[in-house]
Coordinates of C-alpha atoms in Angstrom, one line a residue:
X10 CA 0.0 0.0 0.0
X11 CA 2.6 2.5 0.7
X12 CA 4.1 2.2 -2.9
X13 CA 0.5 2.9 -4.3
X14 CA -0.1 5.9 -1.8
X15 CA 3.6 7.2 -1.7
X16 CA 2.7 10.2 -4.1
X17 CA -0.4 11.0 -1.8
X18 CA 2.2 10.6 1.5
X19 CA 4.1 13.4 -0.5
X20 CA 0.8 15.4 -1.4
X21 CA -0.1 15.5 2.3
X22 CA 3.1 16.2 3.9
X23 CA 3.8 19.0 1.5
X24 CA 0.7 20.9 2.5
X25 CA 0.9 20.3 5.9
X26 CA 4.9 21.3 6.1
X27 CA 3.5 24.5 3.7
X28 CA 0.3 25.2 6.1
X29 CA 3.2 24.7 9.4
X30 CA 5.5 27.0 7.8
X31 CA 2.7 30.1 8.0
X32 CA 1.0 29.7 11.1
X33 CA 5.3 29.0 13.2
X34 CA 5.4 32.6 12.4
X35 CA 2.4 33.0 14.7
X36 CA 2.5 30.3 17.2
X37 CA 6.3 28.8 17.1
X38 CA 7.6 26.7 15.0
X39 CA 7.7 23.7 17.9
X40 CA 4.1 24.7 19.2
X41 CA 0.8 22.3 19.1
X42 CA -1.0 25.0 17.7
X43 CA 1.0 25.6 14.6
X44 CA 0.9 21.6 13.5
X45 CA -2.7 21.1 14.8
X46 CA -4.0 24.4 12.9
X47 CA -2.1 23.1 9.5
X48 CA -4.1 19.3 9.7
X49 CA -7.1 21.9 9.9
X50 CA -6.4 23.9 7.0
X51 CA -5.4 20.8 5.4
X52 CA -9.1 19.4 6.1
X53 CA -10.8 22.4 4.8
X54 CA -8.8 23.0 1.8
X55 CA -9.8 18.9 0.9
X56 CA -13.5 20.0 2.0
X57 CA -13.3 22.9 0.1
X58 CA -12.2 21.2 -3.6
X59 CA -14.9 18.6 -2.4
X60 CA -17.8 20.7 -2.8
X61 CA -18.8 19.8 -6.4
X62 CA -19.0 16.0 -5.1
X63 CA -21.1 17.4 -2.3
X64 CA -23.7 19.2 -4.6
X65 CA -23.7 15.8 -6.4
X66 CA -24.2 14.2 -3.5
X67 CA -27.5 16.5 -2.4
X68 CA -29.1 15.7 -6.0
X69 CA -28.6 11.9 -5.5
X70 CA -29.9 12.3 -2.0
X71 CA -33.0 13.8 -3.0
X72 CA -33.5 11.4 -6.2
X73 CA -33.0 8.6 -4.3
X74 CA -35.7 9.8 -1.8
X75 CA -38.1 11.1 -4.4
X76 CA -38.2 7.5 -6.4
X77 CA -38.1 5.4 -3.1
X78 CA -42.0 4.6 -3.6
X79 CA -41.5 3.4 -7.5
X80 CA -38.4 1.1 -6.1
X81 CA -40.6 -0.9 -3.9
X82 CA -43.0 -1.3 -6.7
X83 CA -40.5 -2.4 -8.4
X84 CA -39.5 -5.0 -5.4
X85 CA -43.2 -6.0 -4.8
X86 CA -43.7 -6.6 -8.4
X87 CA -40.4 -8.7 -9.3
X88 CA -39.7 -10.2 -5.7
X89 CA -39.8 -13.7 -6.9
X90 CA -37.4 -12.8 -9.9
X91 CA -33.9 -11.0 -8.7
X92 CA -32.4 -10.3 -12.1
X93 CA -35.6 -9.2 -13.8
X94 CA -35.7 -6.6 -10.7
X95 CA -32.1 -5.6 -11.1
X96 CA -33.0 -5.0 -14.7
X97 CA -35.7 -2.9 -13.7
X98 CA -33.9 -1.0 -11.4
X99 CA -31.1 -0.3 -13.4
X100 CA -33.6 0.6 -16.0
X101 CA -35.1 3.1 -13.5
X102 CA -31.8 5.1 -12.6
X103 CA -30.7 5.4 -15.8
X104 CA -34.2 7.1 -16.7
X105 CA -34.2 9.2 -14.0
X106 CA -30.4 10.0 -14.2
X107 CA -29.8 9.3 -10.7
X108 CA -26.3 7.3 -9.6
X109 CA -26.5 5.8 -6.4
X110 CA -23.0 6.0 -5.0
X111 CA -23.0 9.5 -5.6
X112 CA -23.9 9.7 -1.9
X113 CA -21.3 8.2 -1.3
X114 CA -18.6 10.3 -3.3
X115 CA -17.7 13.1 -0.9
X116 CA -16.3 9.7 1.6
X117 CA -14.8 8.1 -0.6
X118 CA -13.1 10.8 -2.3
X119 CA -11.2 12.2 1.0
X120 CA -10.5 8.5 1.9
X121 CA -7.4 8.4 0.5
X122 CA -6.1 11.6 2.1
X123 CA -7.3 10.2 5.4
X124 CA -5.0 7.5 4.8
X125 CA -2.1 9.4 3.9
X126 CA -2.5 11.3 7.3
X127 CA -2.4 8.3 9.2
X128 CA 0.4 6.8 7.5
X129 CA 2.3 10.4 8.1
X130 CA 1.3 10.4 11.5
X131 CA 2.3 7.0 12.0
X132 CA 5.9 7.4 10.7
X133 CA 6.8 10.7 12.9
X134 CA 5.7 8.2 16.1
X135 CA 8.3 5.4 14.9
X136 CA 10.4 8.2 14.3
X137 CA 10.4 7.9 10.7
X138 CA 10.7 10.3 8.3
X139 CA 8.3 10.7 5.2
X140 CA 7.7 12.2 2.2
X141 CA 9.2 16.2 3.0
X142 CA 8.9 16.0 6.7
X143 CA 12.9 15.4 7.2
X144 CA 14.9 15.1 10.4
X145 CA 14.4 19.0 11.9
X146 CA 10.5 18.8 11.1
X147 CA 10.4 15.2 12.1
X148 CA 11.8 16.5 15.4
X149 CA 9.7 19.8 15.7
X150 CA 6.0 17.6 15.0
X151 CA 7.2 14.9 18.0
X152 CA 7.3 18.2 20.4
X153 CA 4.3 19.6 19.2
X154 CA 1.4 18.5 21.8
X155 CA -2.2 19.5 21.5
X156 CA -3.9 20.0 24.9
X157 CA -1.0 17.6 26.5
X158 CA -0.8 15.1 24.2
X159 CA 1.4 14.4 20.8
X160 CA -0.2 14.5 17.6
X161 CA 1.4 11.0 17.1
X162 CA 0.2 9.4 20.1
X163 CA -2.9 6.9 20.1
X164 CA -4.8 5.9 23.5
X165 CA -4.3 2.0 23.2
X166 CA -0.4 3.6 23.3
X167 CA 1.9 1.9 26.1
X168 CA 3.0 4.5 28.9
X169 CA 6.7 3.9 28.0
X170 CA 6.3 4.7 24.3
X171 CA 4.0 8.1 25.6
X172 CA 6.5 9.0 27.9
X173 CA 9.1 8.8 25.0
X174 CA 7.1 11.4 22.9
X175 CA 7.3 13.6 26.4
X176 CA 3.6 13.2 27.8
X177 CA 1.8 11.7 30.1
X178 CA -0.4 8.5 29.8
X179 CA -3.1 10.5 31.7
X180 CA -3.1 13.5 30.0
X181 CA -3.3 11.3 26.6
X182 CA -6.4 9.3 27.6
X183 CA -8.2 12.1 28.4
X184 CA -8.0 13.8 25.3
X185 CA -8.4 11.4 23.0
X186 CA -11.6 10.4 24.7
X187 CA -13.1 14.1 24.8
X188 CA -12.0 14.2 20.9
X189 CA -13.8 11.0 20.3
X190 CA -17.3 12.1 21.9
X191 CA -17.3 15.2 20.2
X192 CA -16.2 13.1 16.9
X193 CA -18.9 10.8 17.2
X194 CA -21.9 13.2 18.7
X195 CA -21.3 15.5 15.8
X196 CA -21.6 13.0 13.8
X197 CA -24.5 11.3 15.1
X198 CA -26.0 15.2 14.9
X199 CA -25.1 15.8 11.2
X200 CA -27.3 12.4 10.5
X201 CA -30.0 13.4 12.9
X202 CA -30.3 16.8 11.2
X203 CA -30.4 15.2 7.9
X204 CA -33.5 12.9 9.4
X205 CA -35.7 15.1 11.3
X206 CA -35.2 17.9 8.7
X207 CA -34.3 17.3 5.2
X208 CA -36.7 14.5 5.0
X209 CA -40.1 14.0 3.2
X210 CA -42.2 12.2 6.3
X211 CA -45.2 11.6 4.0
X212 CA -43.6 9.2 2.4
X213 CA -42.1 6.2 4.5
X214 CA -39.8 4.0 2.7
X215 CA -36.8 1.8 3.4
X216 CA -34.4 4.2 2.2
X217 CA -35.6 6.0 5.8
X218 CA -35.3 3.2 7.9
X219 CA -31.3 2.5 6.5
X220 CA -30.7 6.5 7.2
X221 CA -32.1 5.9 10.8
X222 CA -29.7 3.0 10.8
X223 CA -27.0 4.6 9.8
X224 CA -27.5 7.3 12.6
X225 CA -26.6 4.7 15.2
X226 CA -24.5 3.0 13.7
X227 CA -22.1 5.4 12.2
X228 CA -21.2 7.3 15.6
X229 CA -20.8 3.5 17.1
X230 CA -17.8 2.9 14.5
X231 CA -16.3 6.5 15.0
X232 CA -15.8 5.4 19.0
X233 CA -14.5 1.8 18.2
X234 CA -12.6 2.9 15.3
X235 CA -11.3 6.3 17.4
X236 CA -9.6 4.7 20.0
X237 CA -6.5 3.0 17.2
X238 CA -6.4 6.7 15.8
X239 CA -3.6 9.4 16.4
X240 CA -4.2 12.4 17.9
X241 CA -3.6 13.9 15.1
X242 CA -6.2 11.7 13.0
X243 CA -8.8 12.6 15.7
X244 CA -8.3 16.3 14.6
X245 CA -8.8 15.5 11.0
X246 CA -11.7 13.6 11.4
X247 CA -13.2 16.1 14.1
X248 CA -12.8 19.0 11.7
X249 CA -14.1 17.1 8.7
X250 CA -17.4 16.4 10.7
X251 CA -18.0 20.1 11.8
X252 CA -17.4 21.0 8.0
X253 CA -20.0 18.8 7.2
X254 CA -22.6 19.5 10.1
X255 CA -22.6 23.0 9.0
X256 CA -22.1 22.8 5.4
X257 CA -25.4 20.9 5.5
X258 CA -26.6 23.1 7.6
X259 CA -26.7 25.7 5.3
X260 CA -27.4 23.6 2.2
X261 CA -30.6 22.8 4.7
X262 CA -31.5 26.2 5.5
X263 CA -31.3 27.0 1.6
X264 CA -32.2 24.5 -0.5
X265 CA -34.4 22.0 1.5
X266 CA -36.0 18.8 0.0
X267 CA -40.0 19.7 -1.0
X268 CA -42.1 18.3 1.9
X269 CA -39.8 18.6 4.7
X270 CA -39.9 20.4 7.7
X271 CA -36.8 22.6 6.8
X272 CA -38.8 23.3 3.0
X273 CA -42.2 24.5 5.4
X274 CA -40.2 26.5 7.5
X275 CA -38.3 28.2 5.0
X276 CA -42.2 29.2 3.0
X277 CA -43.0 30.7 6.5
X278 CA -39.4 32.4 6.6
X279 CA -40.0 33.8 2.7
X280 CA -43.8 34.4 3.4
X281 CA -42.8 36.3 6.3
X282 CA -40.3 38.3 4.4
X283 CA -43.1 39.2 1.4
X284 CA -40.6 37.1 -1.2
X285 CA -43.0 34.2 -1.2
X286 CA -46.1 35.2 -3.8
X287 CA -48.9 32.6 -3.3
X288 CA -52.1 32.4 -5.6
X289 CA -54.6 34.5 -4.9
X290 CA -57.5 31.5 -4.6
X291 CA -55.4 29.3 -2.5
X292 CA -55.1 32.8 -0.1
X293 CA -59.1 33.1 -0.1
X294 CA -59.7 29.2 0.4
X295 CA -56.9 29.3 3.1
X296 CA -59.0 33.3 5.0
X297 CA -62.5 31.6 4.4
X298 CA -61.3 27.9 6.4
X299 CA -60.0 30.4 9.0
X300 CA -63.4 32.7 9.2
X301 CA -65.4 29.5 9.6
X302 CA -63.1 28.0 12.5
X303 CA -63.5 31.0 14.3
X304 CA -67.7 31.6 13.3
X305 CA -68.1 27.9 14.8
X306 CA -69.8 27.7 17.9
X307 CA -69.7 24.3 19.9
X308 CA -73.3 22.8 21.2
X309 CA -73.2 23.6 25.0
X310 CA -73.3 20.9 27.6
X311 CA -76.5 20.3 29.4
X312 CA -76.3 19.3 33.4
X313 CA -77.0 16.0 34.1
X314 CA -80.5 16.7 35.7
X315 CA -81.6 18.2 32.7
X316 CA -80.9 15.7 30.5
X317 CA -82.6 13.3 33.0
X318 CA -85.7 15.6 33.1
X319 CA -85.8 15.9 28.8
X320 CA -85.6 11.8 28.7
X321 CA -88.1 11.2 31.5
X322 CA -90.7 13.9 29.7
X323 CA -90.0 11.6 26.2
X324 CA -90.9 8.1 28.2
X325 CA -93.9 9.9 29.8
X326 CA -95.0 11.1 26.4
X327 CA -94.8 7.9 24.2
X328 CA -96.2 6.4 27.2
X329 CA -99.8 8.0 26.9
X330 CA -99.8 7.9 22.9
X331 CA -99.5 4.4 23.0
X332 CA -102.1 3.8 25.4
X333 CA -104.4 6.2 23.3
X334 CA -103.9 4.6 20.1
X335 CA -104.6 1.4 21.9
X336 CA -108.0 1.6 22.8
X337 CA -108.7 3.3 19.9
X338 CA -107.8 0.5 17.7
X339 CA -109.8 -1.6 20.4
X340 CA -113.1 0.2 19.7
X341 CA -112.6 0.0 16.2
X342 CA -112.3 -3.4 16.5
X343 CA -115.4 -3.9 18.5
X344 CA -117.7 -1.4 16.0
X345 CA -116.1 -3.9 13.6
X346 CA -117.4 -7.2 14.8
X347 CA -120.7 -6.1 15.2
X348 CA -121.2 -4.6 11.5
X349 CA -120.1 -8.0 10.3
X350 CA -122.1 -9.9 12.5
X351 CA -125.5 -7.6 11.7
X352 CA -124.4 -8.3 7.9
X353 CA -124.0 -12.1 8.5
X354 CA -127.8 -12.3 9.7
X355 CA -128.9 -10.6 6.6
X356 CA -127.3 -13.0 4.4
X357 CA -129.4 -16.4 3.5
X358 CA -126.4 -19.4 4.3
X359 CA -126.6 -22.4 4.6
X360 CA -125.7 -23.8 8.6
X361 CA -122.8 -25.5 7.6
X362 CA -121.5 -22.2 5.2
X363 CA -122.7 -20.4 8.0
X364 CA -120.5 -22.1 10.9
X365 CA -118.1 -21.7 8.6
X366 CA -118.4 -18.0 7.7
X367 CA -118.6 -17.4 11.9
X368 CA -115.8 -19.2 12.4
X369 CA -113.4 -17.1 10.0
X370 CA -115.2 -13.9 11.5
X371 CA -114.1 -15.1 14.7
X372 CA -110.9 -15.4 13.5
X373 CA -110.9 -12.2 11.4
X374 CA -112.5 -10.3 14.5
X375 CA -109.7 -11.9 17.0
X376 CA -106.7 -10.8 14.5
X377 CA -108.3 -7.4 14.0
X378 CA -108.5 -6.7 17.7
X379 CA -104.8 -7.5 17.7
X380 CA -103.7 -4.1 15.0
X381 CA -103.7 -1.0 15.9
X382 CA -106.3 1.2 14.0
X383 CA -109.6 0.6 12.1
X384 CA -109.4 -1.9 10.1
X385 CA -112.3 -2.2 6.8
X386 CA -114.4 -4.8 6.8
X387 CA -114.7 -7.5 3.9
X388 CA -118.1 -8.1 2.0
X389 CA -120.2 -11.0 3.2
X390 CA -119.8 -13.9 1.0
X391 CA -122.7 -13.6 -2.2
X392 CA -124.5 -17.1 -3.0

């Protein structure tokens, strides 16, 4: 690896000895300051010809969110054949002209200068030298201490190899631990920003559920990973996750996805302002919704005792109308069985028609005194 990444060990070390050689007018030449201040510059001049991979990285973002719901069509609808929905998906991105590891470009493009760090690092704490760091500045970084402890200096370090780089074992611990909580709660804060803010929550999709993932899981690997890394290392990485926090940040505040919390705060923000000009029906829907929320008038609440009283009054009520059309239908019914039986005494039968015909008048009187209301009578039977 080091004969592939030699040119970048000289890349590194040349800025860093270039950066050193400004700020040892300010701070000394020998001073913490002056090396810890040139890996900073050297993080933000990296961060800085980064940018156009970050603004690539924002528009893949955003695609990948806004054609989350046709990729799980996609899944549901091939799920029992893999290639056909790799097909399909690769069909999809090259529609839509979105790349996923674009994301991704931003990390993988400052990897290899993360490397080279380490490796540069490394050497000055076996003493080495390495690309134009030579003997004097090999000497001058091995002095230079930030906060106590060498640039070069890791905790899993031994006390005697600390103590040969002229610090404490203490003094070393402590630091690197404070540098690795704020390394991993800033990034675990960049995520979270990205999650709560920059996010469409109307539409749940997987792609969510792997960011959320990725919020835990990312800060997790910062602390295991932190505690194998140089001081010096921790100040890189420190610096490149405050670049990023507020970089997004701003991109945030800005340019927010449509739908997101950030994108209706930032119409409140421009409405506010007067630079946000809305269409003049959507205003009069929104001022006549209002007027009739504040024209409505809630039913008031009844005591207990009154609605008791209103119910018995009902009971009471239905009571006596029953009752009353009752016997009227029981009256009618009487006045019915006699007409029909005056009628039947008219009529010339024979006995046995005539048992017959009292018999069903029984019947017909008996089921008529069961309705309610007058019923009319049937004609006599005609010989």
């Amino acid at each position: 690896m080091d004969t592939i990444l030699k040119p970048l060990y000289y890349a590194v070390s040349w800025i860093i000895v270039q950066f050193h050689s400004f700020y040892s007018l300010i701070f000394g030449k020998d001073s913490g300051a002056a090396w810890g201040l040139s890996i900073v510059s050297l993080v933000v001049l990296i961060r800085i010809c980064l940018i156009p991979l970050f603004v690539k990285q924002i528009k893949s973002t955003r695609n990948m969110q806004a054609l989350q719901p046709k990729m799980k069509a996609i899944q549901e609808r091939y799920k029992s054949d893999k290639q056909r929905q790799s097909e399909e998906m690769m069909k999809l991105y090259k529609e839509t002209g979105t790349n996923p590891l674009s994301s991704c470009l931003p990390i993988l493009a400052q990897s290899p200068f993360f490397i080279s760090l380490y490796q540069v690092l490394s050497h000055i704490a076996q003493n080495k030298t390495v690309g134009v760091i030579d003997l004097p500045l090999l000497e001058s970084a091995q002095k230079a201490h930030i906060f106590g402890a060498p640039l070069a200096a890791k905790f899993m370090d031994s006390a005697e190899k600390i103590e040969s780089l002229g610090a404490s074992l203490v003094d070393v611990r402590v630091v690197t631990i404070i540098m690795i909580i704020l390394m991993s709660a800033s990034q675990f804060y960049t995520q979270r920003q990205l999650m709560t803010k920059n996010v469409d929550l109307t539409v749940k999709t997987p792609f969510m559920q792997q960011q959320k993932m990725l919020m835990y899981v990312f800060p997790i690997m910062f602390a295991v990973f932190g505690i194998n890394f140089p001081v010096g290392v921790l100040v890189y990485w420190l610096t490149t996750n405050v670049w990023t926090m507020g970089q997004q940040m701003f991109v945030i505040r800005r340019n927010p996805t449509p739908g997101s919390k950030a994108f209706t705060e930032r119409q409140e923000r421009l409405r506010a302002a007067g630079k946000l000009v809305e269409d003049p029906a959507v205003v009069e829907a929104k001022k006549a919704v209002e007027e009739a929320r504040q024209n409505r008038q809630q039913p008031k609440r009844q005591p207990k005792s009154k609605r008791q009283a209103t119910t018995g009054t009902g009971a009471a009520g239905g009571g006596t109308q029953s009752r009353t059309r009752a016997g009227s239908g029981g009256a009618a019914s009487g006045a019915d069985a006699s007409k029909k039986q005056s009628l039947e005494k008219q009529s010339p039968e024979k006995p046995d028609s005539k048992a017959k015909g009292s018999s069903a008048s029984g019947t017909r009187t008996t089921k008529s005194g069961q309705r309610k209301g007058q019923q009319r009578p049937k004609h006599p039977t005609k010989k």
